Every structure is written in structure tokens, then in C-alpha cells.
Tab-separated table of C-alpha atoms and ligand atoms in Angstrom:
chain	number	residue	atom	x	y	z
A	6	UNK	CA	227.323	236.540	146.757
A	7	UNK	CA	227.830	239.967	146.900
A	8	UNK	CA	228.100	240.545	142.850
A	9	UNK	CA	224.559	238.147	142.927
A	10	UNK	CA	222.909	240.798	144.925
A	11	UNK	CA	224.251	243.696	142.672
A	12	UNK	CA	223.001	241.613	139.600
A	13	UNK	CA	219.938	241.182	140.926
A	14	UNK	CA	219.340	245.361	142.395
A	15	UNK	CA	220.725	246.401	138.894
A	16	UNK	CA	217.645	244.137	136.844
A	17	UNK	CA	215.174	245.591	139.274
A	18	UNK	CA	215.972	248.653	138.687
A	19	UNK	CA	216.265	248.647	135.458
A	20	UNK	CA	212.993	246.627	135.066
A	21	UNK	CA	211.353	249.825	137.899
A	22	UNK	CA	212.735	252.723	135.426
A	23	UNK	CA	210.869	250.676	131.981
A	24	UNK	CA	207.996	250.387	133.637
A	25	UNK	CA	207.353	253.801	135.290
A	26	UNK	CA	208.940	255.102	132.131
A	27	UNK	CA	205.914	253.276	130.127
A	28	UNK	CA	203.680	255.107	132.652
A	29	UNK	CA	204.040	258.343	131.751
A	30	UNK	CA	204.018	259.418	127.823
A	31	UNK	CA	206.061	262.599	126.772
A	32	UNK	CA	204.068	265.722	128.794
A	33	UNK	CA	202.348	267.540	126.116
A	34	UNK	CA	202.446	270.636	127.995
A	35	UNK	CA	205.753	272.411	125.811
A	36	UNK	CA	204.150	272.313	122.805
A	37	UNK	CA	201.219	274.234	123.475
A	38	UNK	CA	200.790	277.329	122.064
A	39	UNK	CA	200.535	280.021	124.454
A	40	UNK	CA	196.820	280.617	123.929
A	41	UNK	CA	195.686	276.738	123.674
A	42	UNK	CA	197.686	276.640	127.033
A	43	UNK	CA	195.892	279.669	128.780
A	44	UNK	CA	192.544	278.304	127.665
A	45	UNK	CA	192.842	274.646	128.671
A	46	UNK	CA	194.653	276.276	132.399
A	47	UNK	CA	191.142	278.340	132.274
A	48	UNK	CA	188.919	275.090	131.287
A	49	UNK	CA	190.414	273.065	134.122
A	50	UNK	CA	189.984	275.584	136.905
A	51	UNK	CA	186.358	275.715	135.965
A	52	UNK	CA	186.422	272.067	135.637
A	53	UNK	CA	187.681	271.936	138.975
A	54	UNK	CA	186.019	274.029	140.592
A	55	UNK	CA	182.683	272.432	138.622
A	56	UNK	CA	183.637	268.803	140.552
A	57	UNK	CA	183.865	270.666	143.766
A	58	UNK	CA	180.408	271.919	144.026
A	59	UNK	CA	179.183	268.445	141.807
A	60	UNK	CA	180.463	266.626	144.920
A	61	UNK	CA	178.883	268.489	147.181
A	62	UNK	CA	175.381	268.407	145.546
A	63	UNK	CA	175.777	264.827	145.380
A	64	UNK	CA	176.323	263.635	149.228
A	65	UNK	CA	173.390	266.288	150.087
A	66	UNK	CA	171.196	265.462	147.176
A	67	UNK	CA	171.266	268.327	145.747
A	68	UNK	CA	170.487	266.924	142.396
A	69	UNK	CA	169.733	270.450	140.563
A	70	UNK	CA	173.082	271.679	141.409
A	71	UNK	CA	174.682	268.117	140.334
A	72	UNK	CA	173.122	268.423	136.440
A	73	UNK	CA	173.782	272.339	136.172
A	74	UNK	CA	177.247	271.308	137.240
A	75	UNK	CA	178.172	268.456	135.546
A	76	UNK	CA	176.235	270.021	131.819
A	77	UNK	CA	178.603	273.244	132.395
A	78	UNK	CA	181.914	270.745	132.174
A	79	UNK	CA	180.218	269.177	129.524
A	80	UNK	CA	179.816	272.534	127.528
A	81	UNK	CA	183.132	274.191	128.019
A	82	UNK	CA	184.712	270.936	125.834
A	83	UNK	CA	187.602	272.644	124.716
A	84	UNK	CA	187.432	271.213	121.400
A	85	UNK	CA	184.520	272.597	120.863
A	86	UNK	CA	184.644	276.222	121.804
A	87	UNK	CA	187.128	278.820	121.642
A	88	UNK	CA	188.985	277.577	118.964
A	89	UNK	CA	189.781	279.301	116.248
A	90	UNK	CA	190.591	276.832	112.779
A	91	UNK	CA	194.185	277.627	113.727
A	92	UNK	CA	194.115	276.842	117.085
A	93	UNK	CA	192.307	273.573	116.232
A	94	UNK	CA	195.302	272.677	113.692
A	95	UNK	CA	197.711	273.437	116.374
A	96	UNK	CA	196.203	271.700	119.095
A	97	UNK	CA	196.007	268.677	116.915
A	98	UNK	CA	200.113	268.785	116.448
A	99	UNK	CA	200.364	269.218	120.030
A	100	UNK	CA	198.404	266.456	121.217
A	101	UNK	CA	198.534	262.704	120.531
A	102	UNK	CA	195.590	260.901	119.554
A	103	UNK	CA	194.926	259.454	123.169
A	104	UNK	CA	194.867	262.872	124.747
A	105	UNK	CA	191.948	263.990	122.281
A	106	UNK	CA	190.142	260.613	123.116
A	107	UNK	CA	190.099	261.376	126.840
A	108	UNK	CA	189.077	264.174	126.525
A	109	UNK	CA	186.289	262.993	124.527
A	110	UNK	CA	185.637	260.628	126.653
A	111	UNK	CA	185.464	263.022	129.761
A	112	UNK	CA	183.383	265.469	128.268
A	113	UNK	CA	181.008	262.358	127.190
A	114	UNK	CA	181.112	261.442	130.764
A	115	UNK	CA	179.934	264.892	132.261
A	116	UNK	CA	177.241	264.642	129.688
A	117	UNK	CA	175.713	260.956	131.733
A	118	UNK	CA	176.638	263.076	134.913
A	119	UNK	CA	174.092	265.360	134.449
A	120	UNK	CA	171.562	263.162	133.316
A	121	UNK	CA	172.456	261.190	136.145
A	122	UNK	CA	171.617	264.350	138.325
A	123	UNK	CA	168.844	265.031	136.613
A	124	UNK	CA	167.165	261.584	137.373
A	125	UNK	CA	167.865	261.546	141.240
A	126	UNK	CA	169.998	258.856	140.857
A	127	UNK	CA	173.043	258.895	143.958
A	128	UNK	CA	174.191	255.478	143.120
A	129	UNK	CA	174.605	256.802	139.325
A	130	UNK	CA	176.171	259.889	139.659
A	131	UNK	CA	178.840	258.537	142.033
A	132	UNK	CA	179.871	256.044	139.489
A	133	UNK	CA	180.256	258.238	137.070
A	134	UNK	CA	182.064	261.308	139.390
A	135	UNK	CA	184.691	258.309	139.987
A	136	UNK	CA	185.258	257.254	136.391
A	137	UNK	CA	185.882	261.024	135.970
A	138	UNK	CA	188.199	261.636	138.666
A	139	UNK	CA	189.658	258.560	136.707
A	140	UNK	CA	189.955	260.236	133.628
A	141	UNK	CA	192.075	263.795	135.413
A	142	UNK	CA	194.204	260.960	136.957
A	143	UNK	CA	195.290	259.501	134.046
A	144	UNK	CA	195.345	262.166	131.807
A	145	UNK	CA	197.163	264.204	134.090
A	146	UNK	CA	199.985	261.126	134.860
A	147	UNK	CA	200.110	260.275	131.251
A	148	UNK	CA	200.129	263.567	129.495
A	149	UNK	CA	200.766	266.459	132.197
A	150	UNK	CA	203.448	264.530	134.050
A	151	UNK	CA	205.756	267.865	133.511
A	152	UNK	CA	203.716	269.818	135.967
A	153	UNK	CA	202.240	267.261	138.544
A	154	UNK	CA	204.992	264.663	138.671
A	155	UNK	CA	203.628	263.639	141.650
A	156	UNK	CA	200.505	261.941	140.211
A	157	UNK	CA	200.551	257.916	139.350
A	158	UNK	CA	198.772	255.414	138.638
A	159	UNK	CA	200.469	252.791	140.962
A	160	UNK	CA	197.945	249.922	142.379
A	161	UNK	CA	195.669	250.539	139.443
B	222	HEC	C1	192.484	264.969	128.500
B	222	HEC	C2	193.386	265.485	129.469
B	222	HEC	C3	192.922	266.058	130.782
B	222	HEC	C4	191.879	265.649	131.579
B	222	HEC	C5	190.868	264.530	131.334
B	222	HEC	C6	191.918	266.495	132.753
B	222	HEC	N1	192.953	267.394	132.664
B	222	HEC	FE1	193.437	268.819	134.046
B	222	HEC	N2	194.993	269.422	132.877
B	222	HEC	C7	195.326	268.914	131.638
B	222	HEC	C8	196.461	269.650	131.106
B	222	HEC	C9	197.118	269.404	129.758
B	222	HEC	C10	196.812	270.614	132.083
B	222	HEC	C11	197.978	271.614	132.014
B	222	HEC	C12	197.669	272.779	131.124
B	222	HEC	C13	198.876	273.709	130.989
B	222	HEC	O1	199.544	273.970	132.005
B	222	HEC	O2	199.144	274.167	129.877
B	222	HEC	C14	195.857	270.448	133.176
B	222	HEC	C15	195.848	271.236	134.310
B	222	HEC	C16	194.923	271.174	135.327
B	222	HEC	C17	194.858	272.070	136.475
B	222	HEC	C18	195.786	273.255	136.714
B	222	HEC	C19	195.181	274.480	136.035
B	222	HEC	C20	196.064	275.717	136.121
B	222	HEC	O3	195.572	276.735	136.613
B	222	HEC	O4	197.203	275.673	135.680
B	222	HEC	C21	193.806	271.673	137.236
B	222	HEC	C22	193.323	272.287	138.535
B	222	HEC	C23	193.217	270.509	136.593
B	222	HEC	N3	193.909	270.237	135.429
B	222	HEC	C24	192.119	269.823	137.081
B	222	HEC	C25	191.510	268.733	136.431
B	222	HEC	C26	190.405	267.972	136.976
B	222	HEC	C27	189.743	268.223	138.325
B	222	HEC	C28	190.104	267.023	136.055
B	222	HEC	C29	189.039	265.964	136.097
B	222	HEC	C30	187.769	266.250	136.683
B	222	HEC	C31	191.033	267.178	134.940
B	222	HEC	N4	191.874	268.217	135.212
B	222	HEC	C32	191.012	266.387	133.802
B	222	HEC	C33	194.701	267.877	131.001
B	222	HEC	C34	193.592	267.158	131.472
């Protein structure tokens, strides 16, 4: 009975670590260059502190202050500024193809965000501050898991 039980605990354990293990891909966070790594710790305080005020804007309808917002996340894509050829190279070593494409896709979103401010639209901008919030979470779980270990994506 007692050796059942143990069977049992051991496969459920092992079946917890595989799947949080499948969670969380290697952190990319080591093999940053120094520079790449102050400028995307600069980008996502200004991100962050971009999604405070968005918020804000958006439950007073402050509309103005959602587009300015949301267009200034848009334009500090990292990709796209900053970067020298070098840095670009190096950041492409670094990173694996699915960190790139959220980050695409994030910057894409702050682009609808402040068209979505720009058009009045609540219900709109909303939807598209939670896919964002989305995208941190998971790129932060799956990529940045080094540094915020406490981020999942459990009940997803
Ligand atoms: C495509 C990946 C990605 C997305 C999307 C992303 N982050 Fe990050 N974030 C990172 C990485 C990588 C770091 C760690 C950088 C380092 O330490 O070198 C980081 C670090 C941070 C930090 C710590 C900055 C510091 O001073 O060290 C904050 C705050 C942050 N992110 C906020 C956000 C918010 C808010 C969002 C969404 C609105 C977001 N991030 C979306 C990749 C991402």
C-alpha cells in the first residue's frame, strides 16, 4: 500500500517538474551583452511606467493621454532604435526566435492601443491593454524566468 502511494507521489512529481519545466524556456537574460541589457532594463521602465499612466487615462477617459502613451511604447521598439549593426547581430544570438516575435507582436499591439485611444473607444483599448499585460506575462515567465521566478502562467 504504502510503496503504491510512493509510486504514485514519485509519477506526479515527476510529471509536475516536465511540465513547469516546459513552462519556462532557458532565461535569456546571461547572454546579453551588457549594453543590449542596459537598454532593454531602460525600455521596460519606460514601458512600465507608459502602462501606468495608459491605465489611468483609460478608466477616466482620458483618451489623449491613452494614444500619446501607448504610440511612445510603440516607438521605443527596441529593435528598432538604438541599435547599432553590432548590437543587432548580438541581440539576434541572444534571443530565440519567439522572444523577437513577442516583441513584435507587443510593439504591434501598442500601435492598435493608440489608435484605439485615439478613436474614444474604452471597450477597445481595454482589450488590447489586457492582451499586452499578456504579452509581459509570458515573455517575462518564458524568457526572464532568471529574474522574476515568481511569474507563471498557471490557470492559463
Ligand atoms: C519580448 C519580451 C518582453 C516583453 C513583451 C516584456 N518584457 Fe519586461 N523584460 C524583458 C526582459 C528580457 C527583461 C530583463 C532585462 C535584463 O535584466 O537584462 C525585462 C525586465 C522588465 C522590468 C525590469 C526593468 C529593470 O529595471 O531591470 C520591468 C519593470 C518590465 N520588464 C516591465 C514590463 C512590462 C510592464 C511589460 C508589458 C507591458 C513587459 N515588461 C513586457 C522582456 C520583456
Amino acid at each position: 500500500m504504502a510503496s503504491t502511494t510512493g509510486k504514485y507521489m514519485a509519477t506526479f512529481l515527476l510529471g509536475l517538474a516536465v511540465s513547469t519545466s516546459s513552462l519556462a524556456a532557458e532565461p535569456v537574460t546571461p547572454k546579453l551583452t551588457d549594453k543590449l541589457s542596459r537598454l532593454l532594463q531602460e525600455e521596460m521602465r519606460s514601458v512600465q511606467t507608459a502602462m501606468g499612466t495608459i491605465h489611468s487615462g483609460m478608466v477616466m477617459g482620458q483618451h489623449e493621454a491613452v494614444a500619446t502613451n501607448a504610440q511612445k511604447i510603440h516607438d521605443s521598439f527596441i529593435l528598432q532604435q538604438k541599435l547599432t549593426d553590432q548590437d543587432r547581430k548580438d541581440l539576434m544570438s541572444a534571443v530565440p526566435k519567439g522572444f523577437i516575435k513577442l516583441d513584435k507582436e507587443f510593439h504591434k499591439l501598442a500601435a492598435s492601443l493608440a489608435e484605439a485611444g485615439k478613436n474614444q473607444n474604452t471597450a477597445e483599448q481595454r482589450e488590447i491593454f489586457d492582451k499586452m499585460t499578456g504579452n509581459c506575462i509570458q515573455c517575462h515567465s518564458q524568457y526572464v524566468s532568471d529574474r522574476f521566478p515568481g511569474v507563471n502562467t498557471l490557470g492559463k
